[in-house]
PDB file of C-alpha atoms in Angstrom:
ATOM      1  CA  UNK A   1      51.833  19.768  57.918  1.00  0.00           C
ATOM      2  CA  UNK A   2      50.093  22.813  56.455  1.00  0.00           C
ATOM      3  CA  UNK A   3      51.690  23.057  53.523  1.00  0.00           C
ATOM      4  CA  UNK A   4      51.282  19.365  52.747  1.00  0.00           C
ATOM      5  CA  UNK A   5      47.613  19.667  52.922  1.00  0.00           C
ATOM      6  CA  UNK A   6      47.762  22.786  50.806  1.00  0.00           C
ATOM      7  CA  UNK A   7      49.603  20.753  48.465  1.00  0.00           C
ATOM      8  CA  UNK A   8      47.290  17.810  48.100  1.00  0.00           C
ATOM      9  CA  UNK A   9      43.948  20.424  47.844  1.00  0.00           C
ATOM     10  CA  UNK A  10      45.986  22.051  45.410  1.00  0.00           C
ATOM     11  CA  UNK A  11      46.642  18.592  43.274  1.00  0.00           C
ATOM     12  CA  UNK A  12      43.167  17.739  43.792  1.00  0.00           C
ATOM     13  CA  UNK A  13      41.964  21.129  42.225  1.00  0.00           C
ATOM     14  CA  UNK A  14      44.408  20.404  39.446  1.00  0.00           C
ATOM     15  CA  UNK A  15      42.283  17.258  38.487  1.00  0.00           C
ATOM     16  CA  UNK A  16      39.335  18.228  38.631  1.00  0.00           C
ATOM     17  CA  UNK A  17      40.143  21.030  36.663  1.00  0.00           C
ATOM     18  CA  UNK A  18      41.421  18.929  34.044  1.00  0.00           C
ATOM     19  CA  UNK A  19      38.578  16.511  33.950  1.00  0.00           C
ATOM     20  CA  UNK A  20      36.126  19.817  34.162  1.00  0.00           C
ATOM     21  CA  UNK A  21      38.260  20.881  30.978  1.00  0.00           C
ATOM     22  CA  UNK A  22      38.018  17.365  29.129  1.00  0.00           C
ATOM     23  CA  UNK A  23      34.131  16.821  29.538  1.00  0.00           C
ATOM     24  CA  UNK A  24      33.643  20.962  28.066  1.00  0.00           C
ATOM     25  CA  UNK A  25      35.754  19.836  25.347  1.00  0.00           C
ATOM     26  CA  UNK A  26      33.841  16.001  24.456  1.00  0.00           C
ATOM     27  CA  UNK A  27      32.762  16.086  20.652  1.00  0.00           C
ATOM     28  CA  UNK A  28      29.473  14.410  19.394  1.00  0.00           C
ATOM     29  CA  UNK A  29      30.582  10.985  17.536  1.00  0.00           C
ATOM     30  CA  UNK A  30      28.147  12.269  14.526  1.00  0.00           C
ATOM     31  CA  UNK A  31      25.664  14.652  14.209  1.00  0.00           C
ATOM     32  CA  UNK A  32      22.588  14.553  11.668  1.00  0.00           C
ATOM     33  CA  UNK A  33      19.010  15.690  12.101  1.00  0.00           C
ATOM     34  CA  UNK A  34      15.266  13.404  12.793  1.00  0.00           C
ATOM     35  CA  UNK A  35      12.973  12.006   9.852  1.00  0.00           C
ATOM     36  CA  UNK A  36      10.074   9.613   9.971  1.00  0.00           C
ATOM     37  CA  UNK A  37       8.515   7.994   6.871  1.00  0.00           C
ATOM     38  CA  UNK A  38       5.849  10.464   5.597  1.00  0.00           C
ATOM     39  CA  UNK A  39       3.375   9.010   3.738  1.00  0.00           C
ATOM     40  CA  UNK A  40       1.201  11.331   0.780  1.00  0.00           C
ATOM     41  CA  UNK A  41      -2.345  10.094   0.470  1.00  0.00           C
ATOM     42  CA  UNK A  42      -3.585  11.257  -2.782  1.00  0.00           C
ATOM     43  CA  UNK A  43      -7.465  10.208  -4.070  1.00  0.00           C
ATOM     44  CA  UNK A  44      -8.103   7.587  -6.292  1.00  0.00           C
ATOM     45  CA  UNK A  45     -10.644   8.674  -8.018  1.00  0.00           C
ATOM     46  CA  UNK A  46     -12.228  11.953  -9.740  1.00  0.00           C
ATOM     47  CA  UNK A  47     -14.682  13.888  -8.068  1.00  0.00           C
ATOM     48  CA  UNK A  48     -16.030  16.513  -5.365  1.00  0.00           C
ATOM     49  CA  UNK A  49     -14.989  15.550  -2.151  1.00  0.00           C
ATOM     50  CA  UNK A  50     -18.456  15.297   0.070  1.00  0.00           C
ATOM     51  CA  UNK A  51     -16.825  14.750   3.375  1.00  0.00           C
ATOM     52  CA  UNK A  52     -12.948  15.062   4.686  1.00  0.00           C
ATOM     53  CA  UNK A  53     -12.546  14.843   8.287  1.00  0.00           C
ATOM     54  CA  UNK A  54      -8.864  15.211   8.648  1.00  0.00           C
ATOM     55  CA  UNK A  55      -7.247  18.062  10.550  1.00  0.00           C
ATOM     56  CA  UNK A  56      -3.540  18.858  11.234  1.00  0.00           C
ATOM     57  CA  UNK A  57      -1.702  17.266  14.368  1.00  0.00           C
ATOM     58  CA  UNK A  58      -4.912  14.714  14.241  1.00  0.00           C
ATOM     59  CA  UNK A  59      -3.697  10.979  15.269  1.00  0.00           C
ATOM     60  CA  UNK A  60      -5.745   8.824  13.056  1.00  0.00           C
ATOM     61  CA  UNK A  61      -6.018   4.675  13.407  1.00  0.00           C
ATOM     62  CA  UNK A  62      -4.848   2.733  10.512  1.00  0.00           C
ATOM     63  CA  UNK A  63      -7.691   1.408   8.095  1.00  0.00           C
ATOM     64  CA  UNK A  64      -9.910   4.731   9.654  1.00  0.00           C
ATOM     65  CA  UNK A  65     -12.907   5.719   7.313  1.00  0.00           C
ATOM     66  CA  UNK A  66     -11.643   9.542   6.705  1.00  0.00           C
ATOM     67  CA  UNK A  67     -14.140  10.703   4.425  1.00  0.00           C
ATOM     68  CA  UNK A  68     -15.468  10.167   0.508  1.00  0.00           C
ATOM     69  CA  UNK A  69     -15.703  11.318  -3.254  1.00  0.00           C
ATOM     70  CA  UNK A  70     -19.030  11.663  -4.866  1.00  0.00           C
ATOM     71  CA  UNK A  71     -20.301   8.465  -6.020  1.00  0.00           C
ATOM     72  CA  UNK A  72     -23.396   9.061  -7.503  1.00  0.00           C
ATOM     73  CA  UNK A  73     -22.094   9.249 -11.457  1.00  0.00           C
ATOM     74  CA  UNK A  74     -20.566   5.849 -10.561  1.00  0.00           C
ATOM     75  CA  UNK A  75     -24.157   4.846  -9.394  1.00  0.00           C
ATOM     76  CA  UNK A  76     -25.580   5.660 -12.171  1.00  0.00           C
ATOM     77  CA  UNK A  77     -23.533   4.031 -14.476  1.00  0.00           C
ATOM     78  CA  UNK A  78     -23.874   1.174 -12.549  1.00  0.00           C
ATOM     79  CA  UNK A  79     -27.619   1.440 -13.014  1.00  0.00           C
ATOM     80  CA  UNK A  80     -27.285   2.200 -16.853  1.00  0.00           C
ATOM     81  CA  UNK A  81     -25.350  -1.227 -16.789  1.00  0.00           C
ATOM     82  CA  UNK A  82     -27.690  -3.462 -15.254  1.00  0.00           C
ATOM     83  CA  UNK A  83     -30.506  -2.176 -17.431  1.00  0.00           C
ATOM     84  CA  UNK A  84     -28.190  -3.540 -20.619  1.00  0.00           C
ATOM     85  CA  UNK A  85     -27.417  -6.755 -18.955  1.00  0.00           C
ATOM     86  CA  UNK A  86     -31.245  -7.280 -18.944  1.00  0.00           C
ATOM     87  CA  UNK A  87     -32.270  -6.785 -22.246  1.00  0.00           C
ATOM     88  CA  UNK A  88     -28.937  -8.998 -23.322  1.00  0.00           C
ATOM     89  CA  UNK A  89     -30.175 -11.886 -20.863  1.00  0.00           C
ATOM     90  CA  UNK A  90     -33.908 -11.579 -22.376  1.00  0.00           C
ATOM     91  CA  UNK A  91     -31.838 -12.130 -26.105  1.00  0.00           C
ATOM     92  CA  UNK A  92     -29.946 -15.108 -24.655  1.00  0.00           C
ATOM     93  CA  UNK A  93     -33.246 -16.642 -22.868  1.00  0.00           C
ATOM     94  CA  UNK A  94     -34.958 -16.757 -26.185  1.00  0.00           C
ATOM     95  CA  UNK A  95     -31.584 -18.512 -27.571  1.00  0.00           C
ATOM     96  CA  UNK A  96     -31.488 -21.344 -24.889  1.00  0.00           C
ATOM     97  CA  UNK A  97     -35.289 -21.800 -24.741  1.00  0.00           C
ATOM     98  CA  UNK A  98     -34.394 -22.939 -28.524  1.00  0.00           C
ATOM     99  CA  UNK A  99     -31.683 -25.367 -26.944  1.00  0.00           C
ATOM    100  CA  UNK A 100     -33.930 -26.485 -24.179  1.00  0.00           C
ATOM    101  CA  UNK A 101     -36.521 -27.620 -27.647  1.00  0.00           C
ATOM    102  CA  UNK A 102     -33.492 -28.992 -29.552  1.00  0.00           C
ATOM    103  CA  UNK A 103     -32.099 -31.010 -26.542  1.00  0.00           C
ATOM    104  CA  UNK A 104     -35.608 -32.276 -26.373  1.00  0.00           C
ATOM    105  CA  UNK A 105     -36.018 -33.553 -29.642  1.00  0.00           C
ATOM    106  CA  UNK A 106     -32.473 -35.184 -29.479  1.00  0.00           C
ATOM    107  CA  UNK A 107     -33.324 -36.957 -26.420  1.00  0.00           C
ATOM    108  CA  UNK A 108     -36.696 -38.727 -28.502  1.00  0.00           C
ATOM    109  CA  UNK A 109     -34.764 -39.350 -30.855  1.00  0.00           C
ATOM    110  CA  UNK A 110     -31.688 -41.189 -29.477  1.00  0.00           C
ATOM    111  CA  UNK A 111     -34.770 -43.359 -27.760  1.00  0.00           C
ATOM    112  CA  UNK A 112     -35.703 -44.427 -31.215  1.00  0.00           C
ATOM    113  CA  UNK A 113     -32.594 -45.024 -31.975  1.00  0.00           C
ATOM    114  CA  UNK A 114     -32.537 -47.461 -29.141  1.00  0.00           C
ATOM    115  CA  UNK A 115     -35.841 -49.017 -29.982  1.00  0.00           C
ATOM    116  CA  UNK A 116     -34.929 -49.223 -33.695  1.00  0.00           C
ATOM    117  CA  UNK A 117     -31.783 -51.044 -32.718  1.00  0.00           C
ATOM    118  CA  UNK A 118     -33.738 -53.571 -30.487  1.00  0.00           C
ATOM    119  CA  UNK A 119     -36.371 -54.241 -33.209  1.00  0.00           C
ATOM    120  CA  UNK A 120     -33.693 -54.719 -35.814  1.00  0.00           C
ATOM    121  CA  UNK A 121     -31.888 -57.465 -33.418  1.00  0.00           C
ATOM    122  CA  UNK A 122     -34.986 -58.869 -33.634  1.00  0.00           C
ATOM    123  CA  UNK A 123     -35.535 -59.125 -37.087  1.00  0.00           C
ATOM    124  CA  UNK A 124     -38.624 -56.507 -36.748  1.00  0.00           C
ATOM    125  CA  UNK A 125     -37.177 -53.795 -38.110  1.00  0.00           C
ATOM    126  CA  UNK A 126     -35.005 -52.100 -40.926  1.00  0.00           C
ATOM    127  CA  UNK A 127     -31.686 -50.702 -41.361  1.00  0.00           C
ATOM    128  CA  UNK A 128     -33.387 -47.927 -43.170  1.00  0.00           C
ATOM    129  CA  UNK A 129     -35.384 -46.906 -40.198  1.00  0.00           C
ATOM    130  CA  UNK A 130     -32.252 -46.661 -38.278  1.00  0.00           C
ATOM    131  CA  UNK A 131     -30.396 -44.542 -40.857  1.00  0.00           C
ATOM    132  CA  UNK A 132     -33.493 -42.431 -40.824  1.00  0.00           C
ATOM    133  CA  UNK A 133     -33.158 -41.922 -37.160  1.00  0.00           C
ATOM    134  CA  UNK A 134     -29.497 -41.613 -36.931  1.00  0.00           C
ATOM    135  CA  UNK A 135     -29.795 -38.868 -39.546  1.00  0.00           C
ATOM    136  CA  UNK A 136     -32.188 -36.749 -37.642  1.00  0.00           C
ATOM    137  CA  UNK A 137     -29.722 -37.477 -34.559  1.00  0.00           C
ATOM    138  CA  UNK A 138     -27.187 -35.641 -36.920  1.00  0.00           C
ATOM    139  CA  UNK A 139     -29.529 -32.863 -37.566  1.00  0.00           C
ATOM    140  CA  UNK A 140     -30.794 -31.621 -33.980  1.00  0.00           C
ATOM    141  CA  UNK A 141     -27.047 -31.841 -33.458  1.00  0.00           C
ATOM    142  CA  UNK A 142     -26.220 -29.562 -35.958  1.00  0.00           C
ATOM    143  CA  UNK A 143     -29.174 -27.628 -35.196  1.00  0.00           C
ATOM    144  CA  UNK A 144     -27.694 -27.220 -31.529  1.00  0.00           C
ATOM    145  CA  UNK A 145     -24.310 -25.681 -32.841  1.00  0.00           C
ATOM    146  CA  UNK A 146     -25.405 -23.524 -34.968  1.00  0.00           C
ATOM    147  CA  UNK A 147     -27.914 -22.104 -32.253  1.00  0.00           C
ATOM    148  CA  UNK A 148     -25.289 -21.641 -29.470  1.00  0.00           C
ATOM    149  CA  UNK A 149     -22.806 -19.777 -32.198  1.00  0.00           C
ATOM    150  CA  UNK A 150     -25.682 -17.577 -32.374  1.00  0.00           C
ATOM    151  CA  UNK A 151     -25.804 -17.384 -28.758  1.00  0.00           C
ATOM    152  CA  UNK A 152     -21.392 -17.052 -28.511  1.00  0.00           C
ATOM    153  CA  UNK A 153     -22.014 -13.080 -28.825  1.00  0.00           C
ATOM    154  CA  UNK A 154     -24.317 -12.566 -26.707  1.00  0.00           C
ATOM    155  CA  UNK A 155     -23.033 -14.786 -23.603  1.00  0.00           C
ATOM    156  CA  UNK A 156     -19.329 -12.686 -24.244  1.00  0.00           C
ATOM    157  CA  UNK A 157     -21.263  -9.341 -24.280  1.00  0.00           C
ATOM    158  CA  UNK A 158     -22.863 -10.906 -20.345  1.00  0.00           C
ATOM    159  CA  UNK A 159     -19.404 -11.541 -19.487  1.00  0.00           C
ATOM    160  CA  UNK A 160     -18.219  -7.411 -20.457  1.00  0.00           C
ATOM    161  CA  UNK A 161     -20.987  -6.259 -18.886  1.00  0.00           C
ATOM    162  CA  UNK A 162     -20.382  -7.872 -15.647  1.00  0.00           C
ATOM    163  CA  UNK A 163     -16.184  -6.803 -15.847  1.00  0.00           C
ATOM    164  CA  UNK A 164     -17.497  -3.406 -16.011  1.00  0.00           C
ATOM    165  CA  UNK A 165     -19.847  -3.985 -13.298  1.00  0.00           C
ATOM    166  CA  UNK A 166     -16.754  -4.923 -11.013  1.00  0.00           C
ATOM    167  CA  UNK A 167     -14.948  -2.125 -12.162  1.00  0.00           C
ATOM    168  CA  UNK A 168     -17.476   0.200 -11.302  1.00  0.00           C
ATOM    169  CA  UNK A 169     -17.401  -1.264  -7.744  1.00  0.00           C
ATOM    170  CA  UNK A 170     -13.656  -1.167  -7.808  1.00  0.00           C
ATOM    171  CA  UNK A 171     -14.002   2.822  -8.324  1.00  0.00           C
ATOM    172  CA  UNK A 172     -17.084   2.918  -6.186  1.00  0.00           C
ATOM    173  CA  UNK A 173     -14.964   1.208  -3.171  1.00  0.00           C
ATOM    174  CA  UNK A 174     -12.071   3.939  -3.947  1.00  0.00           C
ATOM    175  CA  UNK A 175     -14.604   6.588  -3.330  1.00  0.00           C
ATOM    176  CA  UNK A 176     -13.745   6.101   0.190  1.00  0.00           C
ATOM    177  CA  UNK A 177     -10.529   7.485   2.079  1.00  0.00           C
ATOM    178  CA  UNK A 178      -9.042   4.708   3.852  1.00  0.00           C
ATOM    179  CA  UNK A 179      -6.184   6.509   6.566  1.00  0.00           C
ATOM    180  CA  UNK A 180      -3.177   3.725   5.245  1.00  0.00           C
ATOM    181  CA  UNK A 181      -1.270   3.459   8.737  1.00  0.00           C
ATOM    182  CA  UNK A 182      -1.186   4.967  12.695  1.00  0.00           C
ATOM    183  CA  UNK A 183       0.005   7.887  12.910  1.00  0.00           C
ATOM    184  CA  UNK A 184      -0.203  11.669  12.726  1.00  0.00           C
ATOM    185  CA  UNK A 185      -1.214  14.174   9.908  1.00  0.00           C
ATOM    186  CA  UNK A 186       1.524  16.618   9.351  1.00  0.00           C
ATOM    187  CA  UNK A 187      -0.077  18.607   6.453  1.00  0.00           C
ATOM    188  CA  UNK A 188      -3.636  19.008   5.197  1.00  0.00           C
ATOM    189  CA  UNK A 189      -3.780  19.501   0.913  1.00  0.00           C
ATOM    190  CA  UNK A 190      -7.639  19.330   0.506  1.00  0.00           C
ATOM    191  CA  UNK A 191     -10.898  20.567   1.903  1.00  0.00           C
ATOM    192  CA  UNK A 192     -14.602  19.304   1.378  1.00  0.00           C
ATOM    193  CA  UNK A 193     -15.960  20.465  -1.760  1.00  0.00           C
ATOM    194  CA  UNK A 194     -13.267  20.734  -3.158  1.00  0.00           C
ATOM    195  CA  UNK A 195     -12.962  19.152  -6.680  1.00  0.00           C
ATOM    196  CA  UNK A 196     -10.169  16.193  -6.335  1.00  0.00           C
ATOM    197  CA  UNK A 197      -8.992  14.067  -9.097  1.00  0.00           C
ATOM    198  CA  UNK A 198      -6.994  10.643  -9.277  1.00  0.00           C
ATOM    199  CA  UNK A 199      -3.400  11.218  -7.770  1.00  0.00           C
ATOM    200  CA  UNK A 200      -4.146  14.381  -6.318  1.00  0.00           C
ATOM    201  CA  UNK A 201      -2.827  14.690  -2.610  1.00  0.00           C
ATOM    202  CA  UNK A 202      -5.049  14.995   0.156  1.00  0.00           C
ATOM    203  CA  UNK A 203      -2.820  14.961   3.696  1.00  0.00           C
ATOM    204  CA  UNK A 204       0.624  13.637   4.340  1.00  0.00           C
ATOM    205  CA  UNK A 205       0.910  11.529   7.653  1.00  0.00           C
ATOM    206  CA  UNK A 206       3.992   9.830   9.729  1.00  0.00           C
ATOM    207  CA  UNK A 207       4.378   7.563  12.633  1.00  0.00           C
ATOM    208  CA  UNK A 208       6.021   9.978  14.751  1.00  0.00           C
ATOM    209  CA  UNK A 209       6.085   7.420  17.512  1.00  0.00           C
ATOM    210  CA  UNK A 210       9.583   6.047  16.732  1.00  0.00           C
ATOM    211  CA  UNK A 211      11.607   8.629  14.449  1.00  0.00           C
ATOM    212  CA  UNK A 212      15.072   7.776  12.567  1.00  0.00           C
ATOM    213  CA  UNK A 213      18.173  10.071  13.205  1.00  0.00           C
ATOM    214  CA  UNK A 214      19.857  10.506  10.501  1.00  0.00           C
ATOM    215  CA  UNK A 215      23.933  10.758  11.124  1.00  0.00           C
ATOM    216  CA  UNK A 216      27.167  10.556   9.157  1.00  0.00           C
ATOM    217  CA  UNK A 217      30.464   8.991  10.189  1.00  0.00           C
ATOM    218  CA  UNK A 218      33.908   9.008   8.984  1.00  0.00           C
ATOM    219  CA  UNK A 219      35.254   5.422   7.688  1.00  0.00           C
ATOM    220  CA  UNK A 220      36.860   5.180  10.913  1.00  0.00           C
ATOM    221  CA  UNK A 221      33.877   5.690  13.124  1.00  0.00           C
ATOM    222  CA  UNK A 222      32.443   3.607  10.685  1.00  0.00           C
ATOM    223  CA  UNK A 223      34.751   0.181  11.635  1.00  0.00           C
ATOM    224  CA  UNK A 224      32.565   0.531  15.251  1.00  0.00           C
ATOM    225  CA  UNK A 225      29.192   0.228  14.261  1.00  0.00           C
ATOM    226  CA  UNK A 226      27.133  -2.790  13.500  1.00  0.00           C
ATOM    227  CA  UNK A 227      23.217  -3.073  12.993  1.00  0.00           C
ATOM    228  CA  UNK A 228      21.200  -3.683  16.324  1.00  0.00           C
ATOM    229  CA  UNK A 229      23.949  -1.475  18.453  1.00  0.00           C
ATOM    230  CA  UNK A 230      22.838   0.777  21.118  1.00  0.00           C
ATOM    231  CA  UNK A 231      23.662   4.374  20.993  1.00  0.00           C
ATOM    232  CA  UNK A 232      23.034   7.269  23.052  1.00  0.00           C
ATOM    233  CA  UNK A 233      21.791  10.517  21.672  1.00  0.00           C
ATOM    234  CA  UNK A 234      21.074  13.846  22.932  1.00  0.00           C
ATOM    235  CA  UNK A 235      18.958  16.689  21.598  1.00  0.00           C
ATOM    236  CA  UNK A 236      19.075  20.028  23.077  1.00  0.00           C
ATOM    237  CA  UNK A 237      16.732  21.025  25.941  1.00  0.00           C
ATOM    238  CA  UNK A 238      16.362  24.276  28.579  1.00  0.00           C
ATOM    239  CA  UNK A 239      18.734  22.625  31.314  1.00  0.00           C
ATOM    240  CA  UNK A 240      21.099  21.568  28.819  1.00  0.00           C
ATOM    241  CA  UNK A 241      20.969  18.113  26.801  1.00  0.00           C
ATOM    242  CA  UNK A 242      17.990  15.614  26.910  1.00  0.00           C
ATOM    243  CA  UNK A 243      19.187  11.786  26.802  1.00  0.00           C
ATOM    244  CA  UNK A 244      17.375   8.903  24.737  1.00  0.00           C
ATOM    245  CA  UNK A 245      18.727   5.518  23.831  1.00  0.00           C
ATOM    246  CA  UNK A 246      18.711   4.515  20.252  1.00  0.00           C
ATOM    247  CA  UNK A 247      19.322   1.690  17.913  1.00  0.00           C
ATOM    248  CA  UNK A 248      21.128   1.695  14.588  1.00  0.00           C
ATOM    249  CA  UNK A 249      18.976   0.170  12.054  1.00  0.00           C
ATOM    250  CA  UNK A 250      20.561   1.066   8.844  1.00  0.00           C
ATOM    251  CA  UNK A 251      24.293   1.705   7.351  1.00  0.00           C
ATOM    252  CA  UNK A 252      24.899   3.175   4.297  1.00  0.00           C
ATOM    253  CA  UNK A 253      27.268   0.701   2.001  1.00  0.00           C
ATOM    254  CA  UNK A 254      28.488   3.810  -0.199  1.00  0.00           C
ATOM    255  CA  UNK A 255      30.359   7.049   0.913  1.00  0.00           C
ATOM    256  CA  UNK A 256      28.912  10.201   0.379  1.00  0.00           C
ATOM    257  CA  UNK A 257      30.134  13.847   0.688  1.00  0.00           C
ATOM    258  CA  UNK A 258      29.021  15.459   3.860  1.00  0.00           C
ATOM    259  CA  UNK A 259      25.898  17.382   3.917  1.00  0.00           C
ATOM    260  CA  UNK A 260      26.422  21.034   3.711  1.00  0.00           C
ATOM    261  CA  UNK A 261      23.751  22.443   6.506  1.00  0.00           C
ATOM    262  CA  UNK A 262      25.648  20.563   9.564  1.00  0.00           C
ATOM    263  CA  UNK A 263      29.233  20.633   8.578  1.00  0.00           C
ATOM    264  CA  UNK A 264      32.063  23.115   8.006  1.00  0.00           C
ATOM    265  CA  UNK A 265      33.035  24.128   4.814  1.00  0.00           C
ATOM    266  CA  UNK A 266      36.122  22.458   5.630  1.00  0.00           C
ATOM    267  CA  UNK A 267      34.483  19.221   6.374  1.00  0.00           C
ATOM    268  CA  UNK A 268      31.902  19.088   3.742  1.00  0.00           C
ATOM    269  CA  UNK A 269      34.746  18.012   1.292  1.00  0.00           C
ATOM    270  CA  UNK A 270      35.201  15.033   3.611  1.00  0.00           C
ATOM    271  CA  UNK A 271      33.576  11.281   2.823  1.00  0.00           C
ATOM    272  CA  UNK A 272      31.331  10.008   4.968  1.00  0.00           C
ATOM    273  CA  UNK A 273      28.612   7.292   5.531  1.00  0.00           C
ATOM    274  CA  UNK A 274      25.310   7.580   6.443  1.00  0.00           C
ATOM    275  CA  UNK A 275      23.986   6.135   9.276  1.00  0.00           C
ATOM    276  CA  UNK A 276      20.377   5.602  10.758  1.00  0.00           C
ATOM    277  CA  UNK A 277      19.550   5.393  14.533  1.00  0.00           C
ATOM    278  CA  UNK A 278      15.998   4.497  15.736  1.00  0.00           C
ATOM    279  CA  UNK A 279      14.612   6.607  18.470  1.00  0.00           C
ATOM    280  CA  UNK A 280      11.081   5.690  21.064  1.00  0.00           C
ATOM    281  CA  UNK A 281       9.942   9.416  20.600  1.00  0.00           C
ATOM    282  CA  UNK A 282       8.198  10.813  23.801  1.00  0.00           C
ATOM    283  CA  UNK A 283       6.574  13.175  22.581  1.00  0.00           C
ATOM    284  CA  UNK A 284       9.703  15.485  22.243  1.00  0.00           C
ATOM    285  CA  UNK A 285      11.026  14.445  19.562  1.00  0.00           C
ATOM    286  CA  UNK A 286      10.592  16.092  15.986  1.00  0.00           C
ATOM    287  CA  UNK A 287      11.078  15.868  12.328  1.00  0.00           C
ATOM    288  CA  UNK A 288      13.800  18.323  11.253  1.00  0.00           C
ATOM    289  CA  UNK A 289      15.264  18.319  14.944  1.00  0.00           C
ATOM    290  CA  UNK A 290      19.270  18.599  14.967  1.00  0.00           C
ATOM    291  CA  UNK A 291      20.683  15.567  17.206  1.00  0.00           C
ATOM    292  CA  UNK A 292      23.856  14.213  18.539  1.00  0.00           C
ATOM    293  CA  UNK A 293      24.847  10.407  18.500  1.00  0.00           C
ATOM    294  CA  UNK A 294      27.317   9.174  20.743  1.00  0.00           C
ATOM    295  CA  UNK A 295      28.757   5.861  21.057  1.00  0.00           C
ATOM    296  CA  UNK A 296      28.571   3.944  24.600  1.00  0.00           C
ATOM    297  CA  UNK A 297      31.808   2.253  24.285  1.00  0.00           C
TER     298      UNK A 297
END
């Protein structure tokens, strides 16, 4: 009876030896490294940055008033414009006060018309005094034409002045640094007082709230995954691995060779497809960070 028991504590050690052995041995089903979309937001517009209150690690609100570019040469240009739109609306003023006159006189005139008209139907007037009238009619209107061709010029140089008057409040309004989305500043390129021109970076910033593992898989792997799947992945941490569930958002539809920094030389020869797995980061999680992916089924 004693040796049977020995024999079934020694069977029992057997398998849980051998499952001990096949968890040590379990393999990753791909292996890649976190991103998140970093955006670069660069001025848009020349100038000497007057305020820039962006640090490092800040979390900043989307649409969040960060700071400005000097405005005041935009200012005064603006001024300088509105001065010449001025003295071009005094030109035009004195043009359609000579409209106002003409339009006058053709309004008398088509009431003679009318009278002269009557009075002939009546037999108390002439067909010269019509023709008389009728010709005059002709003349204010020509009168008009000629006047508002005169005016053409300066109505079109009204209408540039006012486009550049919208531009100038197009650059004026781009004075101001407007934080594009939520999320966190990862690197700072520009401090106030600084001299800044259009394009030039000014801090990069990423929504490090839900960050993208990037993985590769063989073409078999690859005949078990489908968009929306849940994953699980593991990162390292002090009491061994941490555990998150992610989804895969993206497959790549070409084969590529295998990145060199995660593979063996061996396997970096080898085809594989790209893969991206959505993550909830708690805090933990971040960009660069090596990662496992392993597949619940």
């Amino acid at each position: 009876m004693k040796q049977i028991h020995t024999y079934f504590i020694a069977i029992s050690l057997g398998v849980l030896s051998l499952v001990s052995c096949g968890d040590s041995n379990g393999k990753a089903d791909g292996y890649g490294n976190f991103e998140a979309t970093e955006i670069t937001v660069s001025a848009e517009n020349n100038g000497k940055l007057m305020a820039f209150q962006v640090n490092e690690g800040d979390v900043l609100k989307k649409e969040a008033f960060i700071g400005y570019i000097d405005t005041i040469p935009l200012y005064l240009k603006r001024e300088q414009l509105l001065v010449s739109k001025d003295v071009v609306s005094s030109k035009s003023q004195g043009v359609l006060s000579q409209i106002a006159v003409l339009n006058a006189k053709l309004k008398t005139a088509n009431i003679n018309k009318t009278r002269t008209e009557n009075l002939i139907k009546d037999n108390a007037g002439t067909q010269k005094q019509l023709d008389d009238i009728l010709g005059e009619i002709n003349v204010i209107k020509q009168q008009i034409r000629s006047v508002e061709i005169q005016n053409a010029p300066v109505v079109n140089e009204l209408k540039s002045i006012d486009v550049q008057l919208k531009q100038i409040d197009d650059q004026i309004e781009k004075c101001k640094i407007i934080n594009p989305i939520n999320g966190t500043v990862l690197t700072k390129y520009s401090e106030p007082d600084e001299i800044t021109a259009f394009g030039k970076p000014l801090y990069k910033i990423a929504d490090l709230n839900t960050m993208e593992l990037r993985v590769f898989v063989s073409q078999i792997q690859l005949a078990n995954l489908a968009i929306g799947e849940k994953v699980g992945v593991k990162i390292d941490a002090d009491d061994g691995m941490k555990d998150y569930e992610g989804t895969i958002t993206w497959i790549a539809s070409e084969a590529e060779f295998t990145p060199k920094i995660i593979q063996t030389k061996e396997e970096r020869v080898a085809l594989v497809y790209a893969v991206k797995i959505t993550v909830i980061n708690d805090g933990s999680l971040k960009i660069g960070m090596p990662a496992e992916m392993w597949l619940k089924n």
